[in-house]
Amino acid sequence: MADRKIKIRTRMQDGQVEVQALIYHPMETGQRTDPKTKDKIPAHFIRSITLEHNGKTVVEVNTGIGVSQDPLLGFRLKN
């Protein structure tokens, strides 16, 4: 995979901006074991996401281990 971490697409619809963000991330829960070594795979998941516009926070999301690998998130923002 390339060095991209987040792919963002935006579009205007009905006076709002629709933002879609594809976040490239493995999302390990910390509950799986490596089949070869039998060691636990360390937890590595997205804990929070912040979306800012012109220096102002417009979206804050707290997440946990239930979020899928490479999640696609969507937001609608009013002008």
PDB file of N, CA and C in Angstrom:
ATOM      1  N   MET A   1       0.850  -1.170   0.000  1.00  0.00           N
ATOM      2  CA  MET A   1       0.000   0.000   0.000  1.00  0.00           C
ATOM      3  C   MET A   1       0.897   1.234   0.000  1.00  0.00           C
ATOM      4  N   ALA A   2       0.425   2.287  -0.600  1.00  0.00           N
ATOM      5  CA  ALA A   2       1.151   3.556  -0.634  1.00  0.00           C
ATOM      6  C   ALA A   2       1.169   4.179   0.757  1.00  0.00           C
ATOM      7  N   ASP A   3       1.779   5.332   0.882  1.00  0.00           N
ATOM      8  CA  ASP A   3       1.880   6.015   2.166  1.00  0.00           C
ATOM      9  C   ASP A   3       0.598   6.728   2.573  1.00  0.00           C
ATOM     10  N   ARG A   4      -0.467   6.599   1.788  1.00  0.00           N
ATOM     11  CA  ARG A   4      -1.722   7.275   2.135  1.00  0.00           C
ATOM     12  C   ARG A   4      -2.268   6.724   3.440  1.00  0.00           C
ATOM     13  N   LYS A   5      -2.726   7.616   4.282  1.00  0.00           N
ATOM     14  CA  LYS A   5      -3.355   7.216   5.539  1.00  0.00           C
ATOM     15  C   LYS A   5      -4.851   7.484   5.518  1.00  0.00           C
ATOM     16  N   ILE A   6      -5.252   8.581   4.844  1.00  0.00           N
ATOM     17  CA  ILE A   6      -6.660   8.950   4.762  1.00  0.00           C
ATOM     18  C   ILE A   6      -6.958   9.437   3.350  1.00  0.00           C
ATOM     19  N   LYS A   7      -8.048   8.937   2.786  1.00  0.00           N
ATOM     20  CA  LYS A   7      -8.519   9.407   1.480  1.00  0.00           C
ATOM     21  C   LYS A   7      -9.825  10.152   1.734  1.00  0.00           C
ATOM     22  N   ILE A   8      -9.878  11.418   1.326  1.00  0.00           N
ATOM     23  CA  ILE A   8     -11.044  12.259   1.610  1.00  0.00           C
ATOM     24  C   ILE A   8     -11.715  12.689   0.315  1.00  0.00           C
ATOM     25  N   ARG A   9     -13.034  12.583   0.291  1.00  0.00           N
ATOM     26  CA  ARG A   9     -13.841  13.087  -0.825  1.00  0.00           C
ATOM     27  C   ARG A   9     -14.905  14.000  -0.254  1.00  0.00           C
ATOM     28  N   THR A  10     -15.161  15.081  -0.974  1.00  0.00           N
ATOM     29  CA  THR A  10     -16.203  16.016  -0.550  1.00  0.00           C
ATOM     30  C   THR A  10     -17.111  16.335  -1.723  1.00  0.00           C
ATOM     31  N   ARG A  11     -18.349  16.707  -1.402  1.00  0.00           N
ATOM     32  CA  ARG A  11     -19.270  17.193  -2.433  1.00  0.00           C
ATOM     33  C   ARG A  11     -20.342  18.035  -1.764  1.00  0.00           C
ATOM     34  N   MET A  12     -20.839  18.999  -2.541  1.00  0.00           N
ATOM     35  CA  MET A  12     -21.933  19.852  -2.074  1.00  0.00           C
ATOM     36  C   MET A  12     -23.253  19.175  -2.406  1.00  0.00           C
ATOM     37  N   GLN A  13     -24.170  19.194  -1.456  1.00  0.00           N
ATOM     38  CA  GLN A  13     -25.495  18.630  -1.685  1.00  0.00           C
ATOM     39  C   GLN A  13     -26.486  19.360  -0.790  1.00  0.00           C
ATOM     40  N   ASP A  14     -27.478  19.984  -1.403  1.00  0.00           N
ATOM     41  CA  ASP A  14     -28.541  20.684  -0.672  1.00  0.00           C
ATOM     42  C   ASP A  14     -27.982  21.704   0.330  1.00  0.00           C
ATOM     43  N   GLY A  15     -26.970  22.463  -0.076  1.00  0.00           N
ATOM     44  CA  GLY A  15     -26.398  23.492   0.778  1.00  0.00           C
ATOM     45  C   GLY A  15     -25.499  22.975   1.883  1.00  0.00           C
ATOM     46  N   GLN A  16     -25.193  21.699   1.857  1.00  0.00           N
ATOM     47  CA  GLN A  16     -24.308  21.104   2.854  1.00  0.00           C
ATOM     48  C   GLN A  16     -23.101  20.489   2.154  1.00  0.00           C
ATOM     49  N   VAL A  17     -22.018  20.368   2.896  1.00  0.00           N
ATOM     50  CA  VAL A  17     -20.842  19.670   2.384  1.00  0.00           C
ATOM     51  C   VAL A  17     -20.868  18.260   2.949  1.00  0.00           C
ATOM     52  N   GLU A  18     -20.835  17.284   2.061  1.00  0.00           N
ATOM     53  CA  GLU A  18     -20.754  15.893   2.484  1.00  0.00           C
ATOM     54  C   GLU A  18     -19.291  15.473   2.414  1.00  0.00           C
ATOM     55  N   VAL A  19     -18.755  15.016   3.529  1.00  0.00           N
ATOM     56  CA  VAL A  19     -17.357  14.594   3.613  1.00  0.00           C
ATOM     57  C   VAL A  19     -17.330  13.091   3.840  1.00  0.00           C
ATOM     58  N   GLN A  20     -16.552  12.379   3.032  1.00  0.00           N
ATOM     59  CA  GLN A  20     -16.325  10.955   3.249  1.00  0.00           C
ATOM     60  C   GLN A  20     -14.830  10.745   3.421  1.00  0.00           C
ATOM     61  N   ALA A  21     -14.456  10.048   4.481  1.00  0.00           N
ATOM     62  CA  ALA A  21     -13.050   9.804   4.777  1.00  0.00           C
ATOM     63  C   ALA A  21     -12.818   8.305   4.922  1.00  0.00           C
ATOM     64  N   LEU A  22     -11.957   7.760   4.075  1.00  0.00           N
ATOM     65  CA  LEU A  22     -11.541   6.363   4.165  1.00  0.00           C
ATOM     66  C   LEU A  22     -10.208   6.360   4.895  1.00  0.00           C
ATOM     67  N   ILE A  23     -10.177   5.737   6.063  1.00  0.00           N
ATOM     68  CA  ILE A  23      -8.978   5.741   6.901  1.00  0.00           C
ATOM     69  C   ILE A  23      -8.312   4.373   6.788  1.00  0.00           C
ATOM     70  N   TYR A  24      -7.094   4.371   6.244  1.00  0.00           N
ATOM     71  CA  TYR A  24      -6.350   3.122   6.106  1.00  0.00           C
ATOM     72  C   TYR A  24      -5.710   2.779   7.448  1.00  0.00           C
ATOM     73  N   HIS A  25      -6.188   1.688   8.068  1.00  0.00           N
ATOM     74  CA  HIS A  25      -5.725   1.333   9.404  1.00  0.00           C
ATOM     75  C   HIS A  25      -6.014  -0.145   9.668  1.00  0.00           C
ATOM     76  N   PRO A  26      -5.079  -0.887  10.304  1.00  0.00           N
ATOM     77  CA  PRO A  26      -5.275  -2.328  10.510  1.00  0.00           C
ATOM     78  C   PRO A  26      -6.315  -2.695  11.570  1.00  0.00           C
ATOM     79  N   MET A  27      -6.529  -1.841  12.562  1.00  0.00           N
ATOM     80  CA  MET A  27      -7.527  -2.063  13.616  1.00  0.00           C
ATOM     81  C   MET A  27      -7.369  -3.415  14.321  1.00  0.00           C
ATOM     82  N   GLU A  28      -6.358  -3.541  15.124  1.00  0.00           N
ATOM     83  CA  GLU A  28      -6.165  -4.737  15.953  1.00  0.00           C
ATOM     84  C   GLU A  28      -6.789  -4.501  17.327  1.00  0.00           C
ATOM     85  N   THR A  29      -7.587  -5.451  17.788  1.00  0.00           N
ATOM     86  CA  THR A  29      -8.306  -5.305  19.058  1.00  0.00           C
ATOM     87  C   THR A  29      -7.443  -5.605  20.280  1.00  0.00           C
ATOM     88  N   GLY A  30      -6.369  -6.346  20.090  1.00  0.00           N
ATOM     89  CA  GLY A  30      -5.559  -6.790  21.216  1.00  0.00           C
ATOM     90  C   GLY A  30      -6.053  -8.105  21.787  1.00  0.00           C
ATOM     91  N   GLN A  31      -7.063  -8.701  21.145  1.00  0.00           N
ATOM     92  CA  GLN A  31      -7.645  -9.947  21.634  1.00  0.00           C
ATOM     93  C   GLN A  31      -7.288 -11.152  20.768  1.00  0.00           C
ATOM     94  N   ARG A  32      -6.584 -10.910  19.652  1.00  0.00           N
ATOM     95  CA  ARG A  32      -6.198 -12.026  18.773  1.00  0.00           C
ATOM     96  C   ARG A  32      -4.786 -12.500  19.104  1.00  0.00           C
ATOM     97  N   THR A  33      -4.500 -13.757  18.766  1.00  0.00           N
ATOM     98  CA  THR A  33      -3.145 -14.284  18.922  1.00  0.00           C
ATOM     99  C   THR A  33      -2.553 -14.569  17.554  1.00  0.00           C
ATOM    100  N   ASP A  34      -1.243 -14.402  17.465  1.00  0.00           N
ATOM    101  CA  ASP A  34      -0.518 -14.701  16.233  1.00  0.00           C
ATOM    102  C   ASP A  34      -0.503 -16.220  16.066  1.00  0.00           C
ATOM    103  N   PRO A  35      -0.969 -16.753  14.920  1.00  0.00           N
ATOM    104  CA  PRO A  35      -1.042 -18.207  14.756  1.00  0.00           C
ATOM    105  C   PRO A  35       0.325 -18.899  14.767  1.00  0.00           C
ATOM    106  N   LYS A  36       1.374 -18.187  14.392  1.00  0.00           N
ATOM    107  CA  LYS A  36       2.713 -18.798  14.359  1.00  0.00           C
ATOM    108  C   LYS A  36       3.386 -18.777  15.728  1.00  0.00           C
ATOM    109  N   THR A  37       3.354 -17.617  16.395  1.00  0.00           N
ATOM    110  CA  THR A  37       4.080 -17.471  17.666  1.00  0.00           C
ATOM    111  C   THR A  37       3.209 -17.732  18.888  1.00  0.00           C
ATOM    112  N   LYS A  38       1.901 -17.722  18.717  1.00  0.00           N
ATOM    113  CA  LYS A  38       0.925 -17.874  19.808  1.00  0.00           C
ATOM    114  C   LYS A  38       0.943 -16.696  20.782  1.00  0.00           C
ATOM    115  N   ASP A  39       1.644 -15.608  20.413  1.00  0.00           N
ATOM    116  CA  ASP A  39       1.657 -14.398  21.235  1.00  0.00           C
ATOM    117  C   ASP A  39       0.446 -13.538  20.897  1.00  0.00           C
ATOM    118  N   LYS A  40      -0.017 -12.773  21.889  1.00  0.00           N
ATOM    119  CA  LYS A  40      -1.110 -11.826  21.620  1.00  0.00           C
ATOM    120  C   LYS A  40      -0.619 -10.734  20.692  1.00  0.00           C
ATOM    121  N   ILE A  41      -1.462 -10.360  19.729  1.00  0.00           N
ATOM    122  CA  ILE A  41      -1.163  -9.238  18.843  1.00  0.00           C
ATOM    123  C   ILE A  41      -1.562  -7.974  19.602  1.00  0.00           C
ATOM    124  N   PRO A  42      -0.634  -7.023  19.762  1.00  0.00           N
ATOM    125  CA  PRO A  42      -0.948  -5.817  20.545  1.00  0.00           C
ATOM    126  C   PRO A  42      -2.109  -5.017  19.952  1.00  0.00           C
ATOM    127  N   ALA A  43      -2.870  -4.391  20.822  1.00  0.00           N
ATOM    128  CA  ALA A  43      -3.978  -3.533  20.387  1.00  0.00           C
ATOM    129  C   ALA A  43      -3.432  -2.355  19.590  1.00  0.00           C
ATOM    130  N   HIS A  44      -4.119  -2.052  18.497  1.00  0.00           N
ATOM    131  CA  HIS A  44      -3.736  -0.926  17.636  1.00  0.00           C
ATOM    132  C   HIS A  44      -5.009  -0.493  16.917  1.00  0.00           C
ATOM    133  N   PHE A  45      -5.741   0.442  17.520  1.00  0.00           N
ATOM    134  CA  PHE A  45      -7.009   0.865  16.937  1.00  0.00           C
ATOM    135  C   PHE A  45      -7.180   2.369  17.101  1.00  0.00           C
ATOM    136  N   ILE A  46      -8.076   2.928  16.306  1.00  0.00           N
ATOM    137  CA  ILE A  46      -8.347   4.363  16.335  1.00  0.00           C
ATOM    138  C   ILE A  46      -9.182   4.670  17.575  1.00  0.00           C
ATOM    139  N   ARG A  47      -8.700   5.600  18.388  1.00  0.00           N
ATOM    140  CA  ARG A  47      -9.403   5.961  19.624  1.00  0.00           C
ATOM    141  C   ARG A  47     -10.249   7.220  19.466  1.00  0.00           C
ATOM    142  N   SER A  48      -9.780   8.142  18.631  1.00  0.00           N
ATOM    143  CA  SER A  48     -10.551   9.369  18.433  1.00  0.00           C
ATOM    144  C   SER A  48     -10.251   9.968  17.065  1.00  0.00           C
ATOM    145  N   ILE A  49     -11.219  10.723  16.558  1.00  0.00           N
ATOM    146  CA  ILE A  49     -11.098  11.405  15.272  1.00  0.00           C
ATOM    147  C   ILE A  49     -11.599  12.828  15.485  1.00  0.00           C
ATOM    148  N   THR A  50     -10.843  13.793  14.992  1.00  0.00           N
ATOM    149  CA  THR A  50     -11.238  15.196  15.081  1.00  0.00           C
ATOM    150  C   THR A  50     -11.211  15.798  13.690  1.00  0.00           C
ATOM    151  N   LEU A  51     -12.299  16.441  13.300  1.00  0.00           N
ATOM    152  CA  LEU A  51     -12.393  17.125  12.013  1.00  0.00           C
ATOM    153  C   LEU A  51     -12.453  18.623  12.293  1.00  0.00           C
ATOM    154  N   GLU A  52     -11.501  19.351  11.711  1.00  0.00           N
ATOM    155  CA  GLU A  52     -11.446  20.799  11.902  1.00  0.00           C
ATOM    156  C   GLU A  52     -11.655  21.513  10.576  1.00  0.00           C
ATOM    157  N   HIS A  53     -12.266  22.699  10.667  1.00  0.00           N
ATOM    158  CA  HIS A  53     -12.461  23.553   9.495  1.00  0.00           C
ATOM    159  C   HIS A  53     -12.090  24.971   9.896  1.00  0.00           C
ATOM    160  N   ASN A  54     -11.131  25.551   9.176  1.00  0.00           N
ATOM    161  CA  ASN A  54     -10.635  26.901   9.490  1.00  0.00           C
ATOM    162  C   ASN A  54     -10.211  27.033  10.953  1.00  0.00           C
ATOM    163  N   GLY A  55      -9.538  26.000  11.469  1.00  0.00           N
ATOM    164  CA  GLY A  55      -9.031  26.038  12.838  1.00  0.00           C
ATOM    165  C   GLY A  55     -10.061  25.774  13.916  1.00  0.00           C
ATOM    166  N   LYS A  56     -11.301  25.498  13.530  1.00  0.00           N
ATOM    167  CA  LYS A  56     -12.371  25.253  14.497  1.00  0.00           C
ATOM    168  C   LYS A  56     -12.799  23.788  14.423  1.00  0.00           C
ATOM    169  N   THR A  57     -12.906  23.135  15.575  1.00  0.00           N
ATOM    170  CA  THR A  57     -13.355  21.746  15.618  1.00  0.00           C
ATOM    171  C   THR A  57     -14.837  21.691  15.276  1.00  0.00           C
ATOM    172  N   VAL A  58     -15.181  20.890  14.254  1.00  0.00           N
ATOM    173  CA  VAL A  58     -16.583  20.760  13.847  1.00  0.00           C
ATOM    174  C   VAL A  58     -17.128  19.358  14.116  1.00  0.00           C
ATOM    175  N   VAL A  59     -16.246  18.365  14.239  1.00  0.00           N
ATOM    176  CA  VAL A  59     -16.673  16.999  14.551  1.00  0.00           C
ATOM    177  C   VAL A  59     -15.626  16.359  15.453  1.00  0.00           C
ATOM    178  N   GLU A  60     -16.077  15.732  16.536  1.00  0.00           N
ATOM    179  CA  GLU A  60     -15.212  14.922  17.391  1.00  0.00           C
ATOM    180  C   GLU A  60     -15.880  13.568  17.568  1.00  0.00           C
ATOM    181  N   VAL A  61     -15.128  12.502  17.349  1.00  0.00           N
ATOM    182  CA  VAL A  61     -15.664  11.149  17.452  1.00  0.00           C
ATOM    183  C   VAL A  61     -14.738  10.328  18.345  1.00  0.00           C
ATOM    184  N   ASN A  62     -15.294   9.642  19.329  1.00  0.00           N
ATOM    185  CA  ASN A  62     -14.541   8.691  20.144  1.00  0.00           C
ATOM    186  C   ASN A  62     -14.915   7.295  19.671  1.00  0.00           C
ATOM    187  N   THR A  63     -13.912   6.473  19.386  1.00  0.00           N
ATOM    188  CA  THR A  63     -14.164   5.139  18.853  1.00  0.00           C
ATOM    189  C   THR A  63     -13.510   4.091  19.748  1.00  0.00           C
ATOM    190  N   GLY A  64     -13.685   2.843  19.386  1.00  0.00           N
ATOM    191  CA  GLY A  64     -13.105   1.741  20.154  1.00  0.00           C
ATOM    192  C   GLY A  64     -12.803   0.564  19.253  1.00  0.00           C
ATOM    193  N   ILE A  65     -12.684  -0.616  19.860  1.00  0.00           N
ATOM    194  CA  ILE A  65     -12.270  -1.799  19.113  1.00  0.00           C
ATOM    195  C   ILE A  65     -13.342  -2.317  18.158  1.00  0.00           C
ATOM    196  N   GLY A  66     -14.552  -1.813  18.250  1.00  0.00           N
ATOM    197  CA  GLY A  66     -15.633  -2.262  17.375  1.00  0.00           C
ATOM    198  C   GLY A  66     -15.595  -1.675  15.975  1.00  0.00           C
ATOM    199  N   VAL A  67     -14.711  -0.725  15.727  1.00  0.00           N
ATOM    200  CA  VAL A  67     -14.610  -0.105  14.401  1.00  0.00           C
ATOM    201  C   VAL A  67     -13.834  -1.040  13.480  1.00  0.00           C
ATOM    202  N   SER A  68     -14.298  -1.180  12.244  1.00  0.00           N
ATOM    203  CA  SER A  68     -13.682  -2.117  11.305  1.00  0.00           C
ATOM    204  C   SER A  68     -12.329  -1.638  10.791  1.00  0.00           C
ATOM    205  N   GLN A  69     -11.608  -2.561  10.187  1.00  0.00           N
ATOM    206  CA  GLN A  69     -10.362  -2.222   9.496  1.00  0.00           C
ATOM    207  C   GLN A  69     -10.699  -1.297   8.335  1.00  0.00           C
ATOM    208  N   ASP A  70      -9.868  -0.297   8.087  1.00  0.00           N
ATOM    209  CA  ASP A  70     -10.057   0.671   7.004  1.00  0.00           C
ATOM    210  C   ASP A  70     -11.480   1.253   7.000  1.00  0.00           C
ATOM    211  N   PRO A  71     -11.893   1.893   8.093  1.00  0.00           N
ATOM    212  CA  PRO A  71     -13.269   2.394   8.158  1.00  0.00           C
ATOM    213  C   PRO A  71     -13.526   3.557   7.196  1.00  0.00           C
ATOM    214  N   LEU A  72     -14.756   3.621   6.706  1.00  0.00           N
ATOM    215  CA  LEU A  72     -15.237   4.729   5.881  1.00  0.00           C
ATOM    216  C   LEU A  72     -16.217   5.522   6.736  1.00  0.00           C
ATOM    217  N   LEU A  73     -15.881   6.788   6.997  1.00  0.00           N
ATOM    218  CA  LEU A  73     -16.723   7.638   7.830  1.00  0.00           C
ATOM    219  C   LEU A  73     -17.317   8.749   6.986  1.00  0.00           C
ATOM    220  N   GLY A  74     -18.557   9.111   7.264  1.00  0.00           N
ATOM    221  CA  GLY A  74     -19.216  10.177   6.522  1.00  0.00           C
ATOM    222  C   GLY A  74     -19.778  11.234   7.456  1.00  0.00           C
ATOM    223  N   PHE A  75     -19.663  12.497   7.037  1.00  0.00           N
ATOM    224  CA  PHE A  75     -20.165  13.625   7.815  1.00  0.00           C
ATOM    225  C   PHE A  75     -20.860  14.586   6.869  1.00  0.00           C
ATOM    226  N   ARG A  76     -21.892  15.276   7.353  1.00  0.00           N
ATOM    227  CA  ARG A  76     -22.524  16.372   6.609  1.00  0.00           C
ATOM    228  C   ARG A  76     -22.360  17.636   7.429  1.00  0.00           C
ATOM    229  N   LEU A  77     -21.839  18.663   6.785  1.00  0.00           N
ATOM    230  CA  LEU A  77     -21.567  19.919   7.466  1.00  0.00           C
ATOM    231  C   LEU A  77     -22.374  21.038   6.835  1.00  0.00           C
ATOM    232  N   LYS A  78     -23.026  21.845   7.676  1.00  0.00           N
ATOM    233  CA  LYS A  78     -23.752  23.016   7.183  1.00  0.00           C
ATOM    234  C   LYS A  78     -22.788  24.174   7.081  1.00  0.00           C
ATOM    235  N   ASN A  79     -23.067  25.075   6.132  1.00  0.00           N
ATOM    236  CA  ASN A  79     -22.209  26.241   5.944  1.00  0.00           C
ATOM    237  C   ASN A  79     -22.489  27.292   6.989  1.00  0.00           C
TER     238      ASN A  79
END
